[in-house]
């Protein structure tokens, strides 16, 4: 997102089930995002919002990291088509509509193209779209509206747990973000610790096999990212082709070492300070300023 500022988001559970349909809104916006589990399509079709023009996102994959972006003049009917044809393996749909029902086909065509472009740039999800959408001629006032809708929609998506348009890291610089290194057992990796986990940076590498005692699950995860093109084999090493988020520092270091690891110790600054000690120092400084 372009701007970080305090917001108020409301999440409504129409059935009272937190794993069922969820409706998210920013209190000062007319944009509404509806999360629809595939098992609840029938309930969504009963809602007035299903008859509207809308933008939608289909989430799939074992790790919920596969994404298809589409648009429709009647979004409920389009989701039902996706459900019936069986061509797309998806589990949850996220539907973006207007509370005032004023989105047009031009709006959603532009938003579809913009969303595909932004999702590709952020690289958080494996995008299943075969093309870049159709970006129609868009008058400047309408484009400005769409850009605002996209910003609010991205915020609502992230709030519900789908940060499709959130960069993995801010612009990397020595002044704004601390880079950590994992150099054990032949690894040559750089990472940035964020509030979501450890982002291993593009170009990081490690041996394809380990001599340490290990388990098959580590190789399974390696092969999964090889198949997705996140890493590629380069001789007897694998190399990251893009930045990639692991939910924990230890998850990142275990992937690199192909064995058990304490990431709070194995990730270090260029001065040799462990992630654990660096975070402790940061907390001490913040506490002293209170």
PDB file of C-alpha atoms in Angstrom:
ATOM      1  CA  UNK A   1       0.000   0.000   0.000  1.00  0.00           C
ATOM      2  CA  UNK A   2       1.176   3.531  -0.722  1.00  0.00           C
ATOM      3  CA  UNK A   3       0.178   5.134   2.567  1.00  0.00           C
ATOM      4  CA  UNK A   4       0.389   3.792   6.093  1.00  0.00           C
ATOM      5  CA  UNK A   5      -1.960   5.607   8.434  1.00  0.00           C
ATOM      6  CA  UNK A   6      -4.456   4.646  11.138  1.00  0.00           C
ATOM      7  CA  UNK A   7      -7.665   3.116   9.765  1.00  0.00           C
ATOM      8  CA  UNK A   8     -10.862   1.664  11.191  1.00  0.00           C
ATOM      9  CA  UNK A   9     -11.993  -1.593   9.580  1.00  0.00           C
ATOM     10  CA  UNK A  10     -15.277  -3.323  10.416  1.00  0.00           C
ATOM     11  CA  UNK A  11     -15.696  -7.061   9.869  1.00  0.00           C
ATOM     12  CA  UNK A  12     -19.232  -8.464   9.905  1.00  0.00           C
ATOM     13  CA  UNK A  13     -20.034 -12.177  10.218  1.00  0.00           C
ATOM     14  CA  UNK A  14     -23.525 -12.586   8.702  1.00  0.00           C
ATOM     15  CA  UNK A  15     -23.832 -16.190   9.936  1.00  0.00           C
ATOM     16  CA  UNK A  16     -21.812 -15.719  13.121  1.00  0.00           C
ATOM     17  CA  UNK A  17     -19.227 -18.215  11.843  1.00  0.00           C
ATOM     18  CA  UNK A  18     -15.704 -16.695  11.660  1.00  0.00           C
ATOM     19  CA  UNK A  19     -14.712 -19.310   9.063  1.00  0.00           C
ATOM     20  CA  UNK A  20     -17.814 -18.593   6.943  1.00  0.00           C
ATOM     21  CA  UNK A  21     -18.725 -15.511   4.923  1.00  0.00           C
ATOM     22  CA  UNK A  22     -16.940 -12.392   6.196  1.00  0.00           C
ATOM     23  CA  UNK A  23     -17.701  -8.823   5.116  1.00  0.00           C
ATOM     24  CA  UNK A  24     -15.054  -6.138   5.557  1.00  0.00           C
ATOM     25  CA  UNK A  25     -15.465  -2.379   5.167  1.00  0.00           C
ATOM     26  CA  UNK A  26     -13.451   0.734   5.896  1.00  0.00           C
ATOM     27  CA  UNK A  27     -15.765   3.006   7.847  1.00  0.00           C
ATOM     28  CA  UNK A  28     -15.119   6.032   5.610  1.00  0.00           C
ATOM     29  CA  UNK A  29     -15.380   4.220   2.264  1.00  0.00           C
ATOM     30  CA  UNK A  30     -18.186   2.873   0.084  1.00  0.00           C
ATOM     31  CA  UNK A  31     -16.114  -0.182  -0.886  1.00  0.00           C
ATOM     32  CA  UNK A  32     -17.056  -3.575   0.562  1.00  0.00           C
ATOM     33  CA  UNK A  33     -15.069  -6.818   0.401  1.00  0.00           C
ATOM     34  CA  UNK A  34     -16.872 -10.122   0.894  1.00  0.00           C
ATOM     35  CA  UNK A  35     -14.952 -13.337   1.599  1.00  0.00           C
ATOM     36  CA  UNK A  36     -16.906 -16.366   0.394  1.00  0.00           C
ATOM     37  CA  UNK A  37     -15.820 -19.947   1.161  1.00  0.00           C
ATOM     38  CA  UNK A  38     -16.605 -22.188  -1.804  1.00  0.00           C
ATOM     39  CA  UNK A  39     -18.934 -24.203   0.435  1.00  0.00           C
ATOM     40  CA  UNK A  40     -21.025 -21.063   1.061  1.00  0.00           C
ATOM     41  CA  UNK A  41     -21.660 -19.973  -2.542  1.00  0.00           C
ATOM     42  CA  UNK A  42     -25.378 -20.726  -2.193  1.00  0.00           C
ATOM     43  CA  UNK A  43     -25.619 -18.320   0.746  1.00  0.00           C
ATOM     44  CA  UNK A  44     -23.722 -15.647  -1.177  1.00  0.00           C
ATOM     45  CA  UNK A  45     -26.096 -15.961  -4.151  1.00  0.00           C
ATOM     46  CA  UNK A  46     -28.953 -14.970  -1.802  1.00  0.00           C
ATOM     47  CA  UNK A  47     -27.194 -11.696  -0.997  1.00  0.00           C
ATOM     48  CA  UNK A  48     -27.971  -8.556  -3.010  1.00  0.00           C
ATOM     49  CA  UNK A  49     -24.229  -8.007  -3.515  1.00  0.00           C
ATOM     50  CA  UNK A  50     -24.028 -11.121  -5.698  1.00  0.00           C
ATOM     51  CA  UNK A  51     -26.083  -9.357  -8.402  1.00  0.00           C
ATOM     52  CA  UNK A  52     -23.640  -6.452  -8.680  1.00  0.00           C
ATOM     53  CA  UNK A  53     -20.759  -5.590 -10.963  1.00  0.00           C
ATOM     54  CA  UNK A  54     -17.635  -6.654  -9.103  1.00  0.00           C
ATOM     55  CA  UNK A  55     -13.987  -7.628  -9.040  1.00  0.00           C
ATOM     56  CA  UNK A  56     -13.121 -11.018  -7.559  1.00  0.00           C
ATOM     57  CA  UNK A  57     -10.102 -12.974  -6.372  1.00  0.00           C
ATOM     58  CA  UNK A  58     -10.016 -16.795  -6.218  1.00  0.00           C
ATOM     59  CA  UNK A  59      -7.601 -18.281  -3.684  1.00  0.00           C
ATOM     60  CA  UNK A  60      -6.311 -21.840  -4.036  1.00  0.00           C
ATOM     61  CA  UNK A  61      -3.331 -24.093  -3.386  1.00  0.00           C
ATOM     62  CA  UNK A  62      -2.339 -26.129  -0.338  1.00  0.00           C
ATOM     63  CA  UNK A  63      -0.544 -23.071   1.033  1.00  0.00           C
ATOM     64  CA  UNK A  64      -3.313 -20.718  -0.174  1.00  0.00           C
ATOM     65  CA  UNK A  65      -0.718 -19.038  -2.376  1.00  0.00           C
ATOM     66  CA  UNK A  66      -2.341 -19.405  -5.804  1.00  0.00           C
ATOM     67  CA  UNK A  67      -4.489 -16.588  -7.151  1.00  0.00           C
ATOM     68  CA  UNK A  68      -6.853 -15.896 -10.028  1.00  0.00           C
ATOM     69  CA  UNK A  69      -8.225 -12.381 -10.596  1.00  0.00           C
ATOM     70  CA  UNK A  70     -11.416 -11.722 -12.556  1.00  0.00           C
ATOM     71  CA  UNK A  71     -14.369  -9.379 -12.993  1.00  0.00           C
ATOM     72  CA  UNK A  72     -18.016  -9.698 -13.930  1.00  0.00           C
ATOM     73  CA  UNK A  73     -21.188  -7.711 -14.502  1.00  0.00           C
ATOM     74  CA  UNK A  74     -22.927 -10.122 -12.122  1.00  0.00           C
ATOM     75  CA  UNK A  75     -20.275 -11.507  -9.841  1.00  0.00           C
ATOM     76  CA  UNK A  76     -22.399 -14.199  -8.156  1.00  0.00           C
ATOM     77  CA  UNK A  77     -23.255 -15.843 -11.475  1.00  0.00           C
ATOM     78  CA  UNK A  78     -19.589 -15.752 -12.483  1.00  0.00           C
ATOM     79  CA  UNK A  79     -18.512 -17.496  -9.279  1.00  0.00           C
ATOM     80  CA  UNK A  80     -21.176 -20.124  -9.872  1.00  0.00           C
ATOM     81  CA  UNK A  81     -19.718 -20.731 -13.348  1.00  0.00           C
ATOM     82  CA  UNK A  82     -16.261 -21.191 -11.827  1.00  0.00           C
ATOM     83  CA  UNK A  83     -17.774 -23.654  -9.345  1.00  0.00           C
ATOM     84  CA  UNK A  84     -19.574 -25.683 -12.012  1.00  0.00           C
ATOM     85  CA  UNK A  85     -16.907 -25.874 -14.720  1.00  0.00           C
ATOM     86  CA  UNK A  86     -14.306 -27.322 -12.337  1.00  0.00           C
ATOM     87  CA  UNK A  87     -11.411 -25.870 -14.341  1.00  0.00           C
ATOM     88  CA  UNK A  88     -10.114 -23.857 -11.421  1.00  0.00           C
ATOM     89  CA  UNK A  89      -9.226 -25.427  -8.091  1.00  0.00           C
ATOM     90  CA  UNK A  90     -10.185 -22.734  -5.595  1.00  0.00           C
ATOM     91  CA  UNK A  91     -11.379 -22.679  -2.006  1.00  0.00           C
ATOM     92  CA  UNK A  92     -12.241 -19.055  -1.240  1.00  0.00           C
ATOM     93  CA  UNK A  93     -13.449 -16.094  -3.276  1.00  0.00           C
ATOM     94  CA  UNK A  94     -13.007 -12.468  -2.292  1.00  0.00           C
ATOM     95  CA  UNK A  95     -15.507 -10.159  -3.958  1.00  0.00           C
ATOM     96  CA  UNK A  96     -15.052  -6.389  -4.203  1.00  0.00           C
ATOM     97  CA  UNK A  97     -18.215  -4.349  -4.779  1.00  0.00           C
ATOM     98  CA  UNK A  98     -19.576  -0.846  -4.146  1.00  0.00           C
ATOM     99  CA  UNK A  99     -22.099  -0.106  -1.398  1.00  0.00           C
ATOM    100  CA  UNK A 100     -23.777   2.357  -3.757  1.00  0.00           C
ATOM    101  CA  UNK A 101     -23.784  -0.143  -6.644  1.00  0.00           C
ATOM    102  CA  UNK A 102     -22.090   2.383  -8.928  1.00  0.00           C
ATOM    103  CA  UNK A 103     -19.247   0.287 -10.350  1.00  0.00           C
ATOM    104  CA  UNK A 104     -19.398  -0.061 -14.128  1.00  0.00           C
ATOM    105  CA  UNK A 105     -17.826  -2.563 -16.498  1.00  0.00           C
ATOM    106  CA  UNK A 106     -15.142   0.028 -17.262  1.00  0.00           C
ATOM    107  CA  UNK A 107     -14.320   0.289 -13.544  1.00  0.00           C
ATOM    108  CA  UNK A 108     -13.855  -3.431 -13.044  1.00  0.00           C
ATOM    109  CA  UNK A 109     -11.994  -4.004 -16.316  1.00  0.00           C
ATOM    110  CA  UNK A 110      -9.490  -1.347 -15.301  1.00  0.00           C
ATOM    111  CA  UNK A 111      -9.314  -2.717 -11.739  1.00  0.00           C
ATOM    112  CA  UNK A 112      -8.759  -6.259 -13.045  1.00  0.00           C
ATOM    113  CA  UNK A 113      -5.822  -5.167 -15.208  1.00  0.00           C
ATOM    114  CA  UNK A 114      -4.361  -2.998 -12.442  1.00  0.00           C
ATOM    115  CA  UNK A 115      -4.735  -5.800  -9.883  1.00  0.00           C
ATOM    116  CA  UNK A 116      -2.992  -8.337 -12.114  1.00  0.00           C
ATOM    117  CA  UNK A 117      -0.148  -5.879 -12.672  1.00  0.00           C
ATOM    118  CA  UNK A 118       0.245  -5.117  -8.947  1.00  0.00           C
ATOM    119  CA  UNK A 119      -0.051  -8.771  -7.887  1.00  0.00           C
ATOM    120  CA  UNK A 120       2.718  -9.729 -10.315  1.00  0.00           C
ATOM    121  CA  UNK A 121       4.948  -6.960  -8.979  1.00  0.00           C
ATOM    122  CA  UNK A 122       4.469  -7.996  -5.332  1.00  0.00           C
ATOM    123  CA  UNK A 123       5.004 -11.728  -6.105  1.00  0.00           C
ATOM    124  CA  UNK A 124       3.249 -12.942  -2.976  1.00  0.00           C
ATOM    125  CA  UNK A 125       0.913 -15.272  -4.863  1.00  0.00           C
ATOM    126  CA  UNK A 126       1.364 -17.528  -7.871  1.00  0.00           C
ATOM    127  CA  UNK A 127      -0.872 -15.798 -10.411  1.00  0.00           C
ATOM    128  CA  UNK A 128      -2.955 -18.186 -12.526  1.00  0.00           C
ATOM    129  CA  UNK A 129      -4.237 -15.611 -15.032  1.00  0.00           C
ATOM    130  CA  UNK A 130      -3.189 -16.379 -18.571  1.00  0.00           C
ATOM    131  CA  UNK A 131      -3.162 -12.713 -19.627  1.00  0.00           C
ATOM    132  CA  UNK A 132      -2.982  -9.206 -18.195  1.00  0.00           C
ATOM    133  CA  UNK A 133      -6.674  -8.435 -18.526  1.00  0.00           C
ATOM    134  CA  UNK A 134      -8.214  -5.743 -20.715  1.00  0.00           C
ATOM    135  CA  UNK A 135      -7.320  -2.220 -19.623  1.00  0.00           C
ATOM    136  CA  UNK A 136      -9.941  -0.036 -21.346  1.00  0.00           C
ATOM    137  CA  UNK A 137      -9.602   3.646 -22.195  1.00  0.00           C
ATOM    138  CA  UNK A 138     -10.258   5.226 -18.825  1.00  0.00           C
ATOM    139  CA  UNK A 139     -11.024   8.954 -18.353  1.00  0.00           C
ATOM    140  CA  UNK A 140      -8.797  10.632 -15.769  1.00  0.00           C
ATOM    141  CA  UNK A 141     -11.604  11.128 -13.168  1.00  0.00           C
ATOM    142  CA  UNK A 142     -12.638   7.462 -13.440  1.00  0.00           C
ATOM    143  CA  UNK A 143      -9.012   6.336 -13.225  1.00  0.00           C
ATOM    144  CA  UNK A 144      -8.582   8.370 -10.025  1.00  0.00           C
ATOM    145  CA  UNK A 145     -11.650   6.669  -8.558  1.00  0.00           C
ATOM    146  CA  UNK A 146     -10.309   3.239  -9.529  1.00  0.00           C
ATOM    147  CA  UNK A 147      -6.914   3.935  -7.957  1.00  0.00           C
ATOM    148  CA  UNK A 148      -8.644   4.849  -4.691  1.00  0.00           C
ATOM    149  CA  UNK A 149     -10.878   1.766  -4.882  1.00  0.00           C
ATOM    150  CA  UNK A 150      -7.799  -0.384  -5.459  1.00  0.00           C
ATOM    151  CA  UNK A 151      -6.034   1.090  -2.429  1.00  0.00           C
ATOM    152  CA  UNK A 152      -9.005   0.470  -0.139  1.00  0.00           C
ATOM    153  CA  UNK A 153      -9.554  -2.989  -1.629  1.00  0.00           C
ATOM    154  CA  UNK A 154      -5.923  -3.903  -1.015  1.00  0.00           C
ATOM    155  CA  UNK A 155      -6.244  -2.798   2.612  1.00  0.00           C
ATOM    156  CA  UNK A 156      -9.391  -4.887   3.123  1.00  0.00           C
ATOM    157  CA  UNK A 157      -7.774  -7.916   1.481  1.00  0.00           C
ATOM    158  CA  UNK A 158      -4.740  -7.644   3.770  1.00  0.00           C
ATOM    159  CA  UNK A 159      -6.980  -7.204   6.814  1.00  0.00           C
ATOM    160  CA  UNK A 160      -8.732 -10.496   6.027  1.00  0.00           C
ATOM    161  CA  UNK A 161      -5.377 -12.230   5.630  1.00  0.00           C
ATOM    162  CA  UNK A 162      -4.698 -11.877   1.896  1.00  0.00           C
ATOM    163  CA  UNK A 163      -1.937  -9.239   1.438  1.00  0.00           C
ATOM    164  CA  UNK A 164      -2.004  -9.555  -2.342  1.00  0.00           C
ATOM    165  CA  UNK A 165      -0.738  -6.047  -3.005  1.00  0.00           C
ATOM    166  CA  UNK A 166       1.559  -5.590  -0.001  1.00  0.00           C
ATOM    167  CA  UNK A 167       5.288  -5.524  -0.885  1.00  0.00           C
ATOM    168  CA  UNK A 168       7.244  -8.162   1.035  1.00  0.00           C
ATOM    169  CA  UNK A 169       9.696  -5.515   2.213  1.00  0.00           C
ATOM    170  CA  UNK A 170      10.035  -1.766   2.055  1.00  0.00           C
ATOM    171  CA  UNK A 171      12.723  -0.333  -0.190  1.00  0.00           C
ATOM    172  CA  UNK A 172      15.869  -1.990   1.135  1.00  0.00           C
ATOM    173  CA  UNK A 173      18.436   0.426   2.554  1.00  0.00           C
ATOM    174  CA  UNK A 174      20.896   0.345   5.405  1.00  0.00           C
ATOM    175  CA  UNK A 175      19.012   3.212   7.012  1.00  0.00           C
ATOM    176  CA  UNK A 176      15.519   1.728   7.007  1.00  0.00           C
ATOM    177  CA  UNK A 177      15.868  -2.055   7.193  1.00  0.00           C
ATOM    178  CA  UNK A 178      18.409  -4.301   8.828  1.00  0.00           C
ATOM    179  CA  UNK A 179      19.689  -7.078   6.569  1.00  0.00           C
ATOM    180  CA  UNK A 180      20.525 -10.397   8.231  1.00  0.00           C
ATOM    181  CA  UNK A 181      22.747 -13.179   6.911  1.00  0.00           C
ATOM    182  CA  UNK A 182      22.602 -16.961   7.156  1.00  0.00           C
ATOM    183  CA  UNK A 183      25.994 -18.459   6.294  1.00  0.00           C
ATOM    184  CA  UNK A 184      25.931 -21.826   8.052  1.00  0.00           C
ATOM    185  CA  UNK A 185      26.669 -25.098   6.237  1.00  0.00           C
ATOM    186  CA  UNK A 186      27.526 -23.439   2.934  1.00  0.00           C
ATOM    187  CA  UNK A 187      24.474 -21.169   2.814  1.00  0.00           C
ATOM    188  CA  UNK A 188      24.886 -17.680   1.391  1.00  0.00           C
ATOM    189  CA  UNK A 189      21.620 -15.952   2.177  1.00  0.00           C
ATOM    190  CA  UNK A 190      20.334 -12.500   3.023  1.00  0.00           C
ATOM    191  CA  UNK A 191      17.046 -11.810   4.747  1.00  0.00           C
ATOM    192  CA  UNK A 192      14.917  -9.075   6.266  1.00  0.00           C
ATOM    193  CA  UNK A 193      12.847  -9.662   9.397  1.00  0.00           C
ATOM    194  CA  UNK A 194       9.361  -8.125   9.118  1.00  0.00           C
ATOM    195  CA  UNK A 195       6.178  -8.283  11.175  1.00  0.00           C
ATOM    196  CA  UNK A 196       5.103 -11.210   8.964  1.00  0.00           C
ATOM    197  CA  UNK A 197       8.251 -13.313   9.257  1.00  0.00           C
ATOM    198  CA  UNK A 198      11.614 -13.595   7.501  1.00  0.00           C
ATOM    199  CA  UNK A 199      11.893 -12.530   3.854  1.00  0.00           C
ATOM    200  CA  UNK A 200      14.767 -14.353   2.123  1.00  0.00           C
ATOM    201  CA  UNK A 201      16.054 -12.033  -0.583  1.00  0.00           C
ATOM    202  CA  UNK A 202      16.492 -12.783  -4.282  1.00  0.00           C
ATOM    203  CA  UNK A 203      19.955 -14.189  -5.069  1.00  0.00           C
ATOM    204  CA  UNK A 204      20.307 -16.079  -1.788  1.00  0.00           C
ATOM    205  CA  UNK A 205      21.632 -19.614  -2.269  1.00  0.00           C
ATOM    206  CA  UNK A 206      22.379 -22.851  -0.446  1.00  0.00           C
ATOM    207  CA  UNK A 207      23.542 -26.430  -1.197  1.00  0.00           C
ATOM    208  CA  UNK A 208      21.020 -28.777  -2.787  1.00  0.00           C
ATOM    209  CA  UNK A 209      21.825 -31.493  -0.225  1.00  0.00           C
ATOM    210  CA  UNK A 210      23.077 -31.583   3.334  1.00  0.00           C
ATOM    211  CA  UNK A 211      25.407 -33.952   5.148  1.00  0.00           C
ATOM    212  CA  UNK A 212      23.601 -33.283   8.402  1.00  0.00           C
ATOM    213  CA  UNK A 213      21.004 -35.614   9.844  1.00  0.00           C
ATOM    214  CA  UNK A 214      17.742 -34.462   8.340  1.00  0.00           C
ATOM    215  CA  UNK A 215      14.163 -35.374   7.449  1.00  0.00           C
ATOM    216  CA  UNK A 216      12.413 -35.821   4.104  1.00  0.00           C
ATOM    217  CA  UNK A 217      10.056 -32.895   4.823  1.00  0.00           C
ATOM    218  CA  UNK A 218      12.891 -30.415   4.299  1.00  0.00           C
ATOM    219  CA  UNK A 219      13.561 -31.795   0.819  1.00  0.00           C
ATOM    220  CA  UNK A 220       9.820 -31.834   0.085  1.00  0.00           C
ATOM    221  CA  UNK A 221       9.590 -28.092   0.762  1.00  0.00           C
ATOM    222  CA  UNK A 222      12.691 -27.495  -1.364  1.00  0.00           C
ATOM    223  CA  UNK A 223      11.161 -29.452  -4.249  1.00  0.00           C
ATOM    224  CA  UNK A 224       7.884 -27.538  -3.873  1.00  0.00           C
ATOM    225  CA  UNK A 225       9.634 -24.195  -4.364  1.00  0.00           C
ATOM    226  CA  UNK A 226      11.689 -25.644  -7.222  1.00  0.00           C
ATOM    227  CA  UNK A 227       8.471 -26.645  -8.994  1.00  0.00           C
ATOM    228  CA  UNK A 228       7.026 -23.164  -8.470  1.00  0.00           C
ATOM    229  CA  UNK A 229      10.128 -21.455  -9.805  1.00  0.00           C
ATOM    230  CA  UNK A 230      10.827 -19.610  -6.542  1.00  0.00           C
ATOM    231  CA  UNK A 231      14.253 -21.270  -6.557  1.00  0.00           C
ATOM    232  CA  UNK A 232      16.239 -22.869  -9.378  1.00  0.00           C
ATOM    233  CA  UNK A 233      19.011 -25.460  -9.381  1.00  0.00           C
ATOM    234  CA  UNK A 234      22.437 -24.033 -10.209  1.00  0.00           C
ATOM    235  CA  UNK A 235      25.012 -26.811 -10.176  1.00  0.00           C
ATOM    236  CA  UNK A 236      25.001 -28.297  -6.693  1.00  0.00           C
ATOM    237  CA  UNK A 237      23.163 -25.284  -5.212  1.00  0.00           C
ATOM    238  CA  UNK A 238      19.724 -23.723  -5.360  1.00  0.00           C
ATOM    239  CA  UNK A 239      19.246 -19.985  -5.867  1.00  0.00           C
ATOM    240  CA  UNK A 240      16.249 -17.789  -5.008  1.00  0.00           C
ATOM    241  CA  UNK A 241      14.785 -16.130  -8.102  1.00  0.00           C
ATOM    242  CA  UNK A 242      12.722 -13.647  -6.079  1.00  0.00           C
ATOM    243  CA  UNK A 243      12.155 -12.489  -2.538  1.00  0.00           C
ATOM    244  CA  UNK A 244      10.216 -15.093  -0.567  1.00  0.00           C
ATOM    245  CA  UNK A 245       8.442 -14.860   2.779  1.00  0.00           C
ATOM    246  CA  UNK A 246       8.785 -17.542   5.457  1.00  0.00           C
ATOM    247  CA  UNK A 247       6.464 -17.204   8.438  1.00  0.00           C
ATOM    248  CA  UNK A 248       9.305 -17.544  10.957  1.00  0.00           C
ATOM    249  CA  UNK A 249      13.075 -16.953  11.015  1.00  0.00           C
ATOM    250  CA  UNK A 250      13.560 -20.631  11.859  1.00  0.00           C
ATOM    251  CA  UNK A 251      11.384 -21.695   8.925  1.00  0.00           C
ATOM    252  CA  UNK A 252      13.672 -19.700   6.633  1.00  0.00           C
ATOM    253  CA  UNK A 253      16.940 -21.017   8.068  1.00  0.00           C
ATOM    254  CA  UNK A 254      15.671 -24.621   8.140  1.00  0.00           C
ATOM    255  CA  UNK A 255      14.790 -24.329   4.464  1.00  0.00           C
ATOM    256  CA  UNK A 256      18.295 -23.106   3.661  1.00  0.00           C
ATOM    257  CA  UNK A 257      20.056 -25.691   5.839  1.00  0.00           C
ATOM    258  CA  UNK A 258      17.644 -28.548   4.992  1.00  0.00           C
ATOM    259  CA  UNK A 259      17.660 -29.465   8.668  1.00  0.00           C
ATOM    260  CA  UNK A 260      16.543 -28.219  12.068  1.00  0.00           C
ATOM    261  CA  UNK A 261      17.703 -24.732  12.964  1.00  0.00           C
ATOM    262  CA  UNK A 262      17.060 -21.908  15.419  1.00  0.00           C
ATOM    263  CA  UNK A 263      16.646 -18.918  13.141  1.00  0.00           C
ATOM    264  CA  UNK A 264      16.938 -16.471  16.026  1.00  0.00           C
ATOM    265  CA  UNK A 265      20.560 -17.617  16.322  1.00  0.00           C
ATOM    266  CA  UNK A 266      21.447 -18.595  12.754  1.00  0.00           C
ATOM    267  CA  UNK A 267      20.414 -15.251  11.236  1.00  0.00           C
ATOM    268  CA  UNK A 268      23.041 -12.593  12.058  1.00  0.00           C
ATOM    269  CA  UNK A 269      23.905  -9.015  11.139  1.00  0.00           C
ATOM    270  CA  UNK A 270      27.069  -8.238   9.213  1.00  0.00           C
ATOM    271  CA  UNK A 271      28.620  -7.510  12.627  1.00  0.00           C
ATOM    272  CA  UNK A 272      27.846 -11.021  13.870  1.00  0.00           C
ATOM    273  CA  UNK A 273      24.954 -10.059  16.163  1.00  0.00           C
ATOM    274  CA  UNK A 274      22.201 -12.676  16.206  1.00  0.00           C
ATOM    275  CA  UNK A 275      18.625 -11.796  15.334  1.00  0.00           C
ATOM    276  CA  UNK A 276      17.702 -12.564  18.956  1.00  0.00           C
ATOM    277  CA  UNK A 277      20.227 -10.091  20.344  1.00  0.00           C
ATOM    278  CA  UNK A 278      19.416  -7.463  17.712  1.00  0.00           C
ATOM    279  CA  UNK A 279      15.709  -7.572  18.529  1.00  0.00           C
ATOM    280  CA  UNK A 280      16.535  -7.412  22.243  1.00  0.00           C
ATOM    281  CA  UNK A 281      18.653  -4.314  21.631  1.00  0.00           C
ATOM    282  CA  UNK A 282      15.830  -2.729  19.632  1.00  0.00           C
ATOM    283  CA  UNK A 283      13.340  -3.388  22.434  1.00  0.00           C
ATOM    284  CA  UNK A 284      15.715  -1.958  25.039  1.00  0.00           C
ATOM    285  CA  UNK A 285      16.138   1.253  23.019  1.00  0.00           C
ATOM    286  CA  UNK A 286      12.376   1.615  22.589  1.00  0.00           C
ATOM    287  CA  UNK A 287      11.801   0.969  26.312  1.00  0.00           C
ATOM    288  CA  UNK A 288      14.348   3.611  27.256  1.00  0.00           C
ATOM    289  CA  UNK A 289      12.484   6.191  25.178  1.00  0.00           C
ATOM    290  CA  UNK A 290       9.162   5.637  26.974  1.00  0.00           C
TER     291      UNK A 290
END
